[in-house]
Amino acid sequence: QVQLVESGGGSVQVGGSLTLSCTASESIVDTIRVWYYYRQYPQKEREMVAAITTEDVFNYARDVADRFTISRDKSRRSIRLEMTDLRPEDTATYYCKGAVLNPRHDYWGQGSTVIVSS
């Protein structure tokens, strides 16, 4: 069973915008305490891009802090990552993660590809 389903992504020109979404299944959504988006470049480790807790505390990677916005929707089952002023270096595969703190466990989405071309 797929626990986190991602949507969005695609191709955009430099300076454009994209929104990624991630929806958790009902069976796990109430266990998630921190939601994340990570991105991964080819042959590199995944790196944290943005995070939001269930208390709406935010954290962003330094190079996206003034361009990306993470939010939770009213249903609390989904999060969004709104990406603006996209740059070629934002080209990567983006992954949603839901972190359960007790017991410690992470759920991962299937990944969304973002391509920014000049």
PDB file of C-alpha atoms in Angstrom:
ATOM      1  CA  GLN A   1       0.000   0.000   0.000  1.00  0.00           C
ATOM      2  CA  VAL A   2       1.351   3.409  -0.974  1.00  0.00           C
ATOM      3  CA  GLN A   3       1.291   5.587   2.114  1.00  0.00           C
ATOM      4  CA  LEU A   4       2.413   8.939   0.678  1.00  0.00           C
ATOM      5  CA  VAL A   5       1.328   9.906  -2.799  1.00  0.00           C
ATOM      6  CA  GLU A   6       3.039  12.778  -4.537  1.00  0.00           C
ATOM      7  CA  SER A   7       1.828  14.913  -7.417  1.00  0.00           C
ATOM      8  CA  GLY A   8       3.019  17.964  -9.283  1.00  0.00           C
ATOM      9  CA  GLY A   9       6.456  18.539 -10.684  1.00  0.00           C
ATOM     10  CA  GLY A  10       7.310  18.814 -14.336  1.00  0.00           C
ATOM     11  CA  SER A  11       9.298  21.142 -16.531  1.00  0.00           C
ATOM     12  CA  VAL A  12       9.485  24.918 -16.282  1.00  0.00           C
ATOM     13  CA  GLN A  13      11.700  27.714 -17.481  1.00  0.00           C
ATOM     14  CA  VAL A  14      14.018  29.700 -15.263  1.00  0.00           C
ATOM     15  CA  GLY A  15      12.054  32.068 -13.073  1.00  0.00           C
ATOM     16  CA  GLY A  16       8.908  29.983 -13.292  1.00  0.00           C
ATOM     17  CA  SER A  17       6.871  28.342 -10.558  1.00  0.00           C
ATOM     18  CA  LEU A  18       5.720  24.841  -9.698  1.00  0.00           C
ATOM     19  CA  THR A  19       3.763  23.306  -6.839  1.00  0.00           C
ATOM     20  CA  LEU A  20       4.320  19.847  -5.436  1.00  0.00           C
ATOM     21  CA  SER A  21       1.724  18.055  -3.327  1.00  0.00           C
ATOM     22  CA  CYS A  22       1.908  15.072  -1.010  1.00  0.00           C
ATOM     23  CA  THR A  23      -1.077  13.238   0.443  1.00  0.00           C
ATOM     24  CA  ALA A  24      -0.932  10.717   3.252  1.00  0.00           C
ATOM     25  CA  SER A  25      -3.230   7.740   3.556  1.00  0.00           C
ATOM     26  CA  GLU A  26      -5.772   7.870   6.351  1.00  0.00           C
ATOM     27  CA  SER A  27      -4.064   4.991   8.131  1.00  0.00           C
ATOM     28  CA  ILE A  28      -0.886   6.984   8.813  1.00  0.00           C
ATOM     29  CA  VAL A  29      -1.741  10.684   8.636  1.00  0.00           C
ATOM     30  CA  ASP A  30      -2.428  11.048  12.374  1.00  0.00           C
ATOM     31  CA  THR A  31       0.935   9.485  13.258  1.00  0.00           C
ATOM     32  CA  ILE A  32       3.017  11.972  11.251  1.00  0.00           C
ATOM     33  CA  ARG A  33       4.529  14.753  13.363  1.00  0.00           C
ATOM     34  CA  VAL A  34       6.882  16.374  10.849  1.00  0.00           C
ATOM     35  CA  TRP A  35       6.461  16.628   7.102  1.00  0.00           C
ATOM     36  CA  TYR A  36       9.416  17.204   4.831  1.00  0.00           C
ATOM     37  CA  TYR A  37      10.392  17.731   1.262  1.00  0.00           C
ATOM     38  CA  TYR A  38      13.821  16.491   0.269  1.00  0.00           C
ATOM     39  CA  ARG A  39      15.489  16.652  -3.109  1.00  0.00           C
ATOM     40  CA  GLN A  40      18.074  14.434  -4.671  1.00  0.00           C
ATOM     41  CA  TYR A  41      20.527  15.140  -7.458  1.00  0.00           C
ATOM     42  CA  PRO A  42      21.876  12.229  -9.494  1.00  0.00           C
ATOM     43  CA  GLN A  43      24.355  10.185  -7.466  1.00  0.00           C
ATOM     44  CA  LYS A  44      24.003  12.459  -4.450  1.00  0.00           C
ATOM     45  CA  GLU A  45      22.438  12.062  -1.024  1.00  0.00           C
ATOM     46  CA  ARG A  46      18.978  13.412  -0.446  1.00  0.00           C
ATOM     47  CA  GLU A  47      18.986  16.865   1.137  1.00  0.00           C
ATOM     48  CA  MET A  48      16.286  18.544   3.154  1.00  0.00           C
ATOM     49  CA  VAL A  49      14.525  21.384   1.364  1.00  0.00           C
ATOM     50  CA  ALA A  50      11.663  22.277   3.686  1.00  0.00           C
ATOM     51  CA  ALA A  51       9.895  20.968   6.754  1.00  0.00           C
ATOM     52  CA  ILE A  52       6.699  21.703   8.638  1.00  0.00           C
ATOM     53  CA  THR A  53       5.545  20.272  11.948  1.00  0.00           C
ATOM     54  CA  THR A  54       1.987  19.605  13.054  1.00  0.00           C
ATOM     55  CA  GLU A  55       2.338  22.789  15.128  1.00  0.00           C
ATOM     56  CA  ASP A  56       3.145  24.683  11.926  1.00  0.00           C
ATOM     57  CA  VAL A  57       6.778  25.282  12.768  1.00  0.00           C
ATOM     58  CA  PHE A  58       8.770  25.723   9.543  1.00  0.00           C
ATOM     59  CA  ASN A  59      12.309  25.113   8.467  1.00  0.00           C
ATOM     60  CA  TYR A  60      13.907  25.736   5.085  1.00  0.00           C
ATOM     61  CA  ALA A  61      17.218  25.089   3.436  1.00  0.00           C
ATOM     62  CA  ARG A  62      19.097  28.348   3.102  1.00  0.00           C
ATOM     63  CA  ASP A  63      19.053  28.475  -0.700  1.00  0.00           C
ATOM     64  CA  VAL A  64      15.267  28.121  -0.969  1.00  0.00           C
ATOM     65  CA  ALA A  65      14.068  30.039   2.080  1.00  0.00           C
ATOM     66  CA  ASP A  66      12.993  33.116   0.142  1.00  0.00           C
ATOM     67  CA  ARG A  67      11.573  31.194  -2.833  1.00  0.00           C
ATOM     68  CA  PHE A  68       9.801  28.081  -1.537  1.00  0.00           C
ATOM     69  CA  THR A  69       6.812  27.808   0.802  1.00  0.00           C
ATOM     70  CA  ILE A  70       5.671  24.650   2.551  1.00  0.00           C
ATOM     71  CA  SER A  71       2.150  24.427   3.904  1.00  0.00           C
ATOM     72  CA  ARG A  72      -0.446  21.963   5.130  1.00  0.00           C
ATOM     73  CA  ASP A  73      -3.953  21.970   3.755  1.00  0.00           C
ATOM     74  CA  LYS A  74      -7.076  22.222   5.883  1.00  0.00           C
ATOM     75  CA  SER A  75      -7.677  18.489   5.762  1.00  0.00           C
ATOM     76  CA  ARG A  76      -4.243  17.982   7.376  1.00  0.00           C
ATOM     77  CA  ARG A  77      -3.756  14.994   5.088  1.00  0.00           C
ATOM     78  CA  SER A  78      -1.709  16.865   2.523  1.00  0.00           C
ATOM     79  CA  ILE A  79       1.162  19.256   2.254  1.00  0.00           C
ATOM     80  CA  ARG A  80       2.245  21.513  -0.584  1.00  0.00           C
ATOM     81  CA  LEU A  81       5.571  22.918  -1.628  1.00  0.00           C
ATOM     82  CA  GLU A  82       5.137  26.068  -3.669  1.00  0.00           C
ATOM     83  CA  MET A  83       8.316  26.817  -5.575  1.00  0.00           C
ATOM     84  CA  THR A  84       8.864  30.186  -7.201  1.00  0.00           C
ATOM     85  CA  ASP A  85      11.737  31.857  -9.044  1.00  0.00           C
ATOM     86  CA  LEU A  86      13.028  28.440 -10.020  1.00  0.00           C
ATOM     87  CA  ARG A  87      16.645  28.071 -11.065  1.00  0.00           C
ATOM     88  CA  PRO A  88      18.499  25.394 -13.030  1.00  0.00           C
ATOM     89  CA  GLU A  89      20.072  24.177  -9.779  1.00  0.00           C
ATOM     90  CA  ASP A  90      16.585  23.345  -8.492  1.00  0.00           C
ATOM     91  CA  THR A  91      16.432  20.561 -11.080  1.00  0.00           C
ATOM     92  CA  ALA A  92      16.185  17.347  -9.061  1.00  0.00           C
ATOM     93  CA  THR A  93      13.860  14.624  -7.890  1.00  0.00           C
ATOM     94  CA  TYR A  94      11.805  15.838  -4.934  1.00  0.00           C
ATOM     95  CA  TYR A  95      10.603  13.453  -2.242  1.00  0.00           C
ATOM     96  CA  CYS A  96       7.971  13.932   0.412  1.00  0.00           C
ATOM     97  CA  LYS A  97       8.662  12.404   3.825  1.00  0.00           C
ATOM     98  CA  GLY A  98       6.417  11.925   6.822  1.00  0.00           C
ATOM     99  CA  ALA A  99       8.236  11.432  10.112  1.00  0.00           C
ATOM    100  CA  VAL A 100       6.728   9.495  12.986  1.00  0.00           C
ATOM    101  CA  LEU A 101       8.538  10.237  16.233  1.00  0.00           C
ATOM    102  CA  ASN A 102       7.344   7.483  18.557  1.00  0.00           C
ATOM    103  CA  PRO A 103       8.172   4.866  17.498  1.00  0.00           C
ATOM    104  CA  ARG A 104      10.637   6.410  15.062  1.00  0.00           C
ATOM    105  CA  HIS A 105       9.678   5.717  11.467  1.00  0.00           C
ATOM    106  CA  ASP A 106       9.734   7.558   8.151  1.00  0.00           C
ATOM    107  CA  TYR A 107       7.356   7.256   5.245  1.00  0.00           C
ATOM    108  CA  TRP A 108       8.526   8.335   1.803  1.00  0.00           C
ATOM    109  CA  GLY A 109       6.676   9.370  -1.319  1.00  0.00           C
ATOM    110  CA  GLN A 110       7.522   8.026  -4.742  1.00  0.00           C
ATOM    111  CA  GLY A 111       9.304  11.185  -5.894  1.00  0.00           C
ATOM    112  CA  SER A 112       8.490  13.993  -8.324  1.00  0.00           C
ATOM    113  CA  THR A 113      10.843  15.226 -11.015  1.00  0.00           C
ATOM    114  CA  VAL A 114      11.411  18.943 -11.410  1.00  0.00           C
ATOM    115  CA  ILE A 115      13.308  20.232 -14.430  1.00  0.00           C
ATOM    116  CA  VAL A 116      14.209  23.899 -14.748  1.00  0.00           C
ATOM    117  CA  SER A 117      15.600  24.951 -18.107  1.00  0.00           C
ATOM    118  CA  SER A 118      17.078  28.198 -19.289  1.00  0.00           C
TER     119      SER A 118
END
